[in-house]
mmCIF file of C-alpha atoms in Angstrom:
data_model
loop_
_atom_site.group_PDB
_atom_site.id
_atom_site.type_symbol
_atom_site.label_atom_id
_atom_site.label_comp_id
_atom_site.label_asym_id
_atom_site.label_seq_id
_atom_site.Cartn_x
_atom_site.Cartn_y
_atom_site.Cartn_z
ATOM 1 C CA UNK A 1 -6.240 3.935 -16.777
ATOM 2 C CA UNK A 2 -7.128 4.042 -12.987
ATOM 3 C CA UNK A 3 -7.263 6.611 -10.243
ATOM 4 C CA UNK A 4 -8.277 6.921 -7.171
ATOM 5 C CA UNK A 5 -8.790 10.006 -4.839
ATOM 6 C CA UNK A 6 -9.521 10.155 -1.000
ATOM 7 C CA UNK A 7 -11.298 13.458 -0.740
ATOM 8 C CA UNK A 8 -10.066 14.387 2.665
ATOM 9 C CA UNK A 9 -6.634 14.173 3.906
ATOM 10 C CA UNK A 10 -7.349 15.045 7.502
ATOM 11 C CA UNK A 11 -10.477 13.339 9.514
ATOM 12 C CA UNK A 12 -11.272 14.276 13.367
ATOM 13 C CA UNK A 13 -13.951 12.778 14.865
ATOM 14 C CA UNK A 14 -14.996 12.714 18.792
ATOM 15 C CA UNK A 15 -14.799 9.234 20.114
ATOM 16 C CA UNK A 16 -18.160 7.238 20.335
ATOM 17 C CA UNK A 17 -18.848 9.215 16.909
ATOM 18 C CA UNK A 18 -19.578 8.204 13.647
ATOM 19 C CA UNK A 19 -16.364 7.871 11.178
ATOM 20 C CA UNK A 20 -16.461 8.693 7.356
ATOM 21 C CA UNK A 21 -13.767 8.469 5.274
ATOM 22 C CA UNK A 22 -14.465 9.553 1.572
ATOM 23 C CA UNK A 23 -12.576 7.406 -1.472
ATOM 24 C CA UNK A 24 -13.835 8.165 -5.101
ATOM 25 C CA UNK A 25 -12.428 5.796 -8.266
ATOM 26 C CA UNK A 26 -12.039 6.087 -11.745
ATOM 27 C CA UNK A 27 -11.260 2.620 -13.945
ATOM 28 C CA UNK A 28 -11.843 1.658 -17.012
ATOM 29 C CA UNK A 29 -12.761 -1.790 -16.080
ATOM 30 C CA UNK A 30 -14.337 -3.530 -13.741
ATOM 31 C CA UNK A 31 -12.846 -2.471 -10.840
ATOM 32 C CA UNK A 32 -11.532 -4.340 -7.450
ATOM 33 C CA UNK A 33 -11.046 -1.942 -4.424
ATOM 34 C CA UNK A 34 -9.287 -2.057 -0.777
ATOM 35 C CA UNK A 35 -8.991 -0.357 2.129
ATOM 36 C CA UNK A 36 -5.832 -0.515 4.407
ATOM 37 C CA UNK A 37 -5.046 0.765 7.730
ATOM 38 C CA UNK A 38 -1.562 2.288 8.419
ATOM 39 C CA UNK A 39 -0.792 2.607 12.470
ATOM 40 C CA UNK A 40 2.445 4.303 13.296
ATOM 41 C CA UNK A 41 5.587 2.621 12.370
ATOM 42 C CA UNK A 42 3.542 -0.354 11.640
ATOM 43 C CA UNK A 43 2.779 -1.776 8.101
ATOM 44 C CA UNK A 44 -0.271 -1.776 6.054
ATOM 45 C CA UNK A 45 -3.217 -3.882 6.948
ATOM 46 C CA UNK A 46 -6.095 -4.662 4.507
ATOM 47 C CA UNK A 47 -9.616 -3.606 5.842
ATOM 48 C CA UNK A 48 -11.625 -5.215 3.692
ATOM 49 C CA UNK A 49 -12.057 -5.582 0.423
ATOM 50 C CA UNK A 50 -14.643 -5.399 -3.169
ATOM 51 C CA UNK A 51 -14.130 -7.900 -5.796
ATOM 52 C CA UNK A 52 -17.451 -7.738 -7.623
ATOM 53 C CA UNK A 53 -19.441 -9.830 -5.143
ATOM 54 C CA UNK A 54 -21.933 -7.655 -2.634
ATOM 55 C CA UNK A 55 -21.594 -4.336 -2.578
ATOM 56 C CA UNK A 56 -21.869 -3.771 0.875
ATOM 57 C CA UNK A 57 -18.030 -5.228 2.554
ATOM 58 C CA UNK A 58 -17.221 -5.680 5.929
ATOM 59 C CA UNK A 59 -14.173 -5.709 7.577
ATOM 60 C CA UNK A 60 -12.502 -6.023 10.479
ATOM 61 C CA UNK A 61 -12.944 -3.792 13.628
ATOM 62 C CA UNK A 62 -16.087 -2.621 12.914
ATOM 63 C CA UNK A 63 -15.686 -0.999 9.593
ATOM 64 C CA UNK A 64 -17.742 -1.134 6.507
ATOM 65 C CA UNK A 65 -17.760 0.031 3.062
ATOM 66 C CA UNK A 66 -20.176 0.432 0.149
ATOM 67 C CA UNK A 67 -19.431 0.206 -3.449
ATOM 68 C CA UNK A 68 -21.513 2.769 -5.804
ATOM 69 C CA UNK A 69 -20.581 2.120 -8.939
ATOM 70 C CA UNK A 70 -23.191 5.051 -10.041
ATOM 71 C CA UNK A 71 -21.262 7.368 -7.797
ATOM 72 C CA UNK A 72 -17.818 5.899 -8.389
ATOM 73 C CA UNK A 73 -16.872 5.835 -4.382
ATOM 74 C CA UNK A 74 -15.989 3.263 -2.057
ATOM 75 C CA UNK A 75 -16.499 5.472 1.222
ATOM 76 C CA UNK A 76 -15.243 3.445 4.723
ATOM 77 C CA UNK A 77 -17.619 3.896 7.473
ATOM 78 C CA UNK A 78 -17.611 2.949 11.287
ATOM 79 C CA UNK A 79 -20.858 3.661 13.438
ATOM 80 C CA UNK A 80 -18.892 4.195 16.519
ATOM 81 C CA UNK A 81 -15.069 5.558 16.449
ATOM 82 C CA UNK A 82 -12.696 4.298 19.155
ATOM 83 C CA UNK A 83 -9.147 5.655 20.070
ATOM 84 C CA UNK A 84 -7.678 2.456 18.287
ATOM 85 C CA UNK A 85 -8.991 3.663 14.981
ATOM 86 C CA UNK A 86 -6.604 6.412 14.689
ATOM 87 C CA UNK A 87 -4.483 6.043 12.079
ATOM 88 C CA UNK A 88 -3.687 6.609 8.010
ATOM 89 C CA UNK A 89 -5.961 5.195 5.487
ATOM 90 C CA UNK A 90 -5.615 4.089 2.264
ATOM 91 C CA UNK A 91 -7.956 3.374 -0.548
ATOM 92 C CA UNK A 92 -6.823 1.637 -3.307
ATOM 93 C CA UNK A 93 -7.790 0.633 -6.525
ATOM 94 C CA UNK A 94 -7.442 -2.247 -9.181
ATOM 95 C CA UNK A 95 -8.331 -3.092 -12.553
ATOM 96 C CA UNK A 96 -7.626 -6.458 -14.187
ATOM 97 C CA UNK A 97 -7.233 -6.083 -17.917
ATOM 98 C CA UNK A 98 -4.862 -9.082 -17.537
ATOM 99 C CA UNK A 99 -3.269 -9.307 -14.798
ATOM 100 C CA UNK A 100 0.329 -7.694 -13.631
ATOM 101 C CA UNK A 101 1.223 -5.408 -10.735
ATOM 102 C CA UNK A 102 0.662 -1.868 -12.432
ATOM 103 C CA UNK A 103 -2.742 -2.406 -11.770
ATOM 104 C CA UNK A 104 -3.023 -1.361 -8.071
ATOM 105 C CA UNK A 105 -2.932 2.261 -7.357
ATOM 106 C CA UNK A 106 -3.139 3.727 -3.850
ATOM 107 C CA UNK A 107 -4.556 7.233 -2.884
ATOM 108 C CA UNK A 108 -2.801 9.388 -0.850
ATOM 109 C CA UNK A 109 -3.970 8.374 2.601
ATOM 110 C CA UNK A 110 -6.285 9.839 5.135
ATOM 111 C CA UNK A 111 -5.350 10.591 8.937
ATOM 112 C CA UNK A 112 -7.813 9.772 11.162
ATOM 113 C CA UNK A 113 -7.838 11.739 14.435
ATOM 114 C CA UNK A 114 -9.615 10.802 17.079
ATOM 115 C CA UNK A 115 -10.368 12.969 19.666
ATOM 116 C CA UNK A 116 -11.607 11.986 23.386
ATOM 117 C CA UNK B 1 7.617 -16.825 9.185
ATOM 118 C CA UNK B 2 3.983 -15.718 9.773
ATOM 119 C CA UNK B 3 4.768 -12.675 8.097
ATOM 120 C CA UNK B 4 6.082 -9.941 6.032
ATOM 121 C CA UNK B 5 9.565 -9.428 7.681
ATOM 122 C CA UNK B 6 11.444 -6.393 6.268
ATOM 123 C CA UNK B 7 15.318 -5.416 7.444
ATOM 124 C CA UNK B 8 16.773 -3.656 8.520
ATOM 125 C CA UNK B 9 13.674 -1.241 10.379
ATOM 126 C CA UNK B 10 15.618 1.712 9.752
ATOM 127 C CA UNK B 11 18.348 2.589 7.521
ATOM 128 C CA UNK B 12 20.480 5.958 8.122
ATOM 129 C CA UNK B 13 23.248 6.603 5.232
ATOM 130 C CA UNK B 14 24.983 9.496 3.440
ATOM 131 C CA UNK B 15 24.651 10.864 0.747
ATOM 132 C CA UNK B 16 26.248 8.857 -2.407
ATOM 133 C CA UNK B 17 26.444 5.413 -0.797
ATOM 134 C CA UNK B 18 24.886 2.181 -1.526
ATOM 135 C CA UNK B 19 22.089 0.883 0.739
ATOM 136 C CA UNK B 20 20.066 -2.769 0.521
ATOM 137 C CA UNK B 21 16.963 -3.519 1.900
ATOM 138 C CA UNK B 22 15.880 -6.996 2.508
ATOM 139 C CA UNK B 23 12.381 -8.692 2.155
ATOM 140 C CA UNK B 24 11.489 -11.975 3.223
ATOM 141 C CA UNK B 25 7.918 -12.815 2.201
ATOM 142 C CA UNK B 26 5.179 -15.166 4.071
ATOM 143 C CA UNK B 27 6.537 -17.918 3.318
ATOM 144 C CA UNK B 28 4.658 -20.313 0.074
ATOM 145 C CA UNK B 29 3.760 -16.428 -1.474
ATOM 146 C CA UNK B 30 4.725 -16.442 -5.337
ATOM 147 C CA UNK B 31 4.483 -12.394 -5.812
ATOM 148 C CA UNK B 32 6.001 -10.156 -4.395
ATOM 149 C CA UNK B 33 5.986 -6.679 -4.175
ATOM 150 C CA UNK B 34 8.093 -3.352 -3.413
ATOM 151 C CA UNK B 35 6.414 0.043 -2.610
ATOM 152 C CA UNK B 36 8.115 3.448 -1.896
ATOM 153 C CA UNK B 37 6.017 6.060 0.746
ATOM 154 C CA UNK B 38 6.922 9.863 1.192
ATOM 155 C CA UNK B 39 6.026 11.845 2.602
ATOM 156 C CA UNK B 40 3.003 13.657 0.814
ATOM 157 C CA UNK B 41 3.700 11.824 -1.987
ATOM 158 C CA UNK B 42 1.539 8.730 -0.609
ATOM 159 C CA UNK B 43 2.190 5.057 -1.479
ATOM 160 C CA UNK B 44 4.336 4.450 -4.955
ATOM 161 C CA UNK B 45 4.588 1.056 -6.699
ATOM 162 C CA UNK B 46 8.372 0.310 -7.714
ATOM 163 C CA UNK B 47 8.458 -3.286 -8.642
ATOM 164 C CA UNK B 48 6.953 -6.771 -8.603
ATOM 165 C CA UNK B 49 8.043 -10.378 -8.783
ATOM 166 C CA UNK B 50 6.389 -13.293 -9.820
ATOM 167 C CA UNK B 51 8.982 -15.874 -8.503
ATOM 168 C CA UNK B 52 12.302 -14.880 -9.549
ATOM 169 C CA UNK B 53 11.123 -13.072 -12.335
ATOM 170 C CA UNK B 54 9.507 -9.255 -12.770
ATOM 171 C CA UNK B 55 7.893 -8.350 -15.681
ATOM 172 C CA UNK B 56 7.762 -4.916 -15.434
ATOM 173 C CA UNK B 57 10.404 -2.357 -13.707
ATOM 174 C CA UNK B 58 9.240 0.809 -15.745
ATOM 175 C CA UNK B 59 8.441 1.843 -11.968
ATOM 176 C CA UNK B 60 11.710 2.175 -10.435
ATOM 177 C CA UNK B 61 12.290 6.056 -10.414
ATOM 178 C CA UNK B 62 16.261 5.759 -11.320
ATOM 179 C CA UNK B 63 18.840 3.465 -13.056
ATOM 180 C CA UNK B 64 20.150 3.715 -9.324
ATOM 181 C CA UNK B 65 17.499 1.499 -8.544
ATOM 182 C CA UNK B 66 17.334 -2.255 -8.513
ATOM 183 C CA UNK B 67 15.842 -5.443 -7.254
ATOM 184 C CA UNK B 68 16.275 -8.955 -7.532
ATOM 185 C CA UNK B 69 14.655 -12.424 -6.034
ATOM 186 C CA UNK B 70 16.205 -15.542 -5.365
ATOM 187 C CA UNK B 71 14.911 -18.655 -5.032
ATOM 188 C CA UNK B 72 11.517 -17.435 -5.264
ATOM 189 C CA UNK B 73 11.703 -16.248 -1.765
ATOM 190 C CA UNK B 74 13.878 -12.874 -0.088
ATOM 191 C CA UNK B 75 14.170 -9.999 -2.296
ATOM 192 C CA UNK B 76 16.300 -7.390 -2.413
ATOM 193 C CA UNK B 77 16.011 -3.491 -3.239
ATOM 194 C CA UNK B 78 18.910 -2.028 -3.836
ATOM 195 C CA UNK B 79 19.907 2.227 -4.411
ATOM 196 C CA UNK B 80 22.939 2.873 -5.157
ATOM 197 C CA UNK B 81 24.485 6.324 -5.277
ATOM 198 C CA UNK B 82 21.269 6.738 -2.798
ATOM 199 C CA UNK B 83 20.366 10.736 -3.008
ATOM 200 C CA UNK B 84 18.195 12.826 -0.280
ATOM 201 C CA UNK B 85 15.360 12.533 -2.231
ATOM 202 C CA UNK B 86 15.771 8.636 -1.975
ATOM 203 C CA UNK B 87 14.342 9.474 2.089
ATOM 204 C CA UNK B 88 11.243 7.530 2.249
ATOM 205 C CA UNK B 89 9.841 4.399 4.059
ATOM 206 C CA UNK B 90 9.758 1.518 1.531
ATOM 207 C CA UNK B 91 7.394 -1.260 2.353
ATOM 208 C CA UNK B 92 7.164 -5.002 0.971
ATOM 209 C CA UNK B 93 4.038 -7.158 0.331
ATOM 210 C CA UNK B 94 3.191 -10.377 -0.535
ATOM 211 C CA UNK B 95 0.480 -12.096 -2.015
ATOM 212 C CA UNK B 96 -0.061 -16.104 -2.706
ATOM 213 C CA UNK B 97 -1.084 -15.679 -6.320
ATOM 214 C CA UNK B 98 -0.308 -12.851 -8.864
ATOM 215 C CA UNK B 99 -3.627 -11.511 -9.755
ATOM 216 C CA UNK B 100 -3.422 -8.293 -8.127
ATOM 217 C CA UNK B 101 -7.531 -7.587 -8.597
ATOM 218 C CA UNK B 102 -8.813 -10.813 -6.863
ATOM 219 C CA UNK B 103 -5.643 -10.823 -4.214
ATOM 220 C CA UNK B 104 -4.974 -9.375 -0.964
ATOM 221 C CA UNK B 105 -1.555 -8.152 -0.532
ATOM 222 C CA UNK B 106 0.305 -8.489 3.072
ATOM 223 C CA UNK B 107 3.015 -5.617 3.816
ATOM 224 C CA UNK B 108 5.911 -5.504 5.703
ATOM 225 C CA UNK B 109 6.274 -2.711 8.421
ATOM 226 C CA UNK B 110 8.914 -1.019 6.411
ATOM 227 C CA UNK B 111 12.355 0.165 5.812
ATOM 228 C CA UNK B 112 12.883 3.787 6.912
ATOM 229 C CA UNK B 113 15.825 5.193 4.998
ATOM 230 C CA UNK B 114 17.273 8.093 5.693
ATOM 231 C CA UNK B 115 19.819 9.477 3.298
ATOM 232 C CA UNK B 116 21.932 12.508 4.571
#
């Protein structure tokens, strides 16, 4: 079984700032995980992603994300947070014991505020 | 199309009638996938296709739910009897092969029902 929790459902950062967005896992395989950005009224779009290569991903717009499998977390970072970024995040997990959809399992989201 | 196109955007009905939302995947995608959001309940996986055919529908919350694919392409999600509860935004995806763990997923913007 899989799980994933995002450890803060609220984020507000100043602009120019730093952004951290936590994500913690459980799987009982080897695990893929994903990070999508939800803007308002728009759909989701993957940030990057971790399929077992390096364990440091980037993605697009300036975001990053480091696998520790020790720690079981995936956080997102951004060095510098723009008005843009605000929006709802998701983590989201995936095992592949053989394939088939009930494998992907999305936290709960966290809102990113950014404030000027 | 170059994407995810989901219709209609949003969807207001009463209470005890029928509803169908429409998905037309990027076109060439083999799997494709149906997700309910509400709020504070985050994202929800209902159902998948792999061409016509989905393997799995222990995910649909209700007999009153039901999807179907043609032609390996649009899919349709339909509620019948739709209830208040059935409120929510219900997003698409599609992916070009059916391994969720290795495979990025592409959403649709959504269908915002409202059921009063």
């Amino acid at each position: 079984a899989q799980s994933v929790t995002q450890l803060d459902s609220h984020v507000s950062v100043s602009e120019g700032t730093p952004v951290l967005l936590r994500c913690n896992y459980s799987s009982s395989y080897s695990p893929s995980l994903f990070w999508y950005v939800q803007h308002p009224n728009k759909g989701l779009q993957l940030l990057l992603k971790y399929t077992s290569a390096a364990t440091l991903v980037k993605g697009i717009n300036g975001f990053e994300a480091e696998f520790k499998k020790s720690e079981t977390s995936f956080h997102l970072t951004k060095p510098s947070a723009h008005m843009s970024d605000a929006a709802e995040y998701f983590c989201v997990v995936s095992e592949d014991p053989g394939g088939g959809a009930d494998g992907l399992t999305f936290g709960k989201g966290t809102h990113l505020i950014i404030q000027p | 199309g170059a994407g995810v196109s989901q219709s209609p955007s949003n969807k207001v009905t009463e209470k005890g009638k029928d509803v169908e939302l429409r998905c037309d995947p990027i076109s060439g995608h083999t799997a494709l996938y149906w997700y309910r959001q509400s709020l504070g309940q985050g994202l929800e996986f209902l159902i998948y296709f792999q061409g016509n055919s989905a393997p799995d529908k222990s995910g649909l919350p209700s007999d009153r739910f039901s999807a179907e694919r043609t032609g390996g392409s649009v899919s349709t999600l339909t509620i019948q009897r739709t209830q208040q509860e059935d409120s929510a935004v219900y997003l698409c995806a599609s992916s070009s092969y059916p391994r969720i763990a290795k495979n990025i997923q592409y959403f649709g913007a959504g269908t915002r029902l409202s059921v009063l």
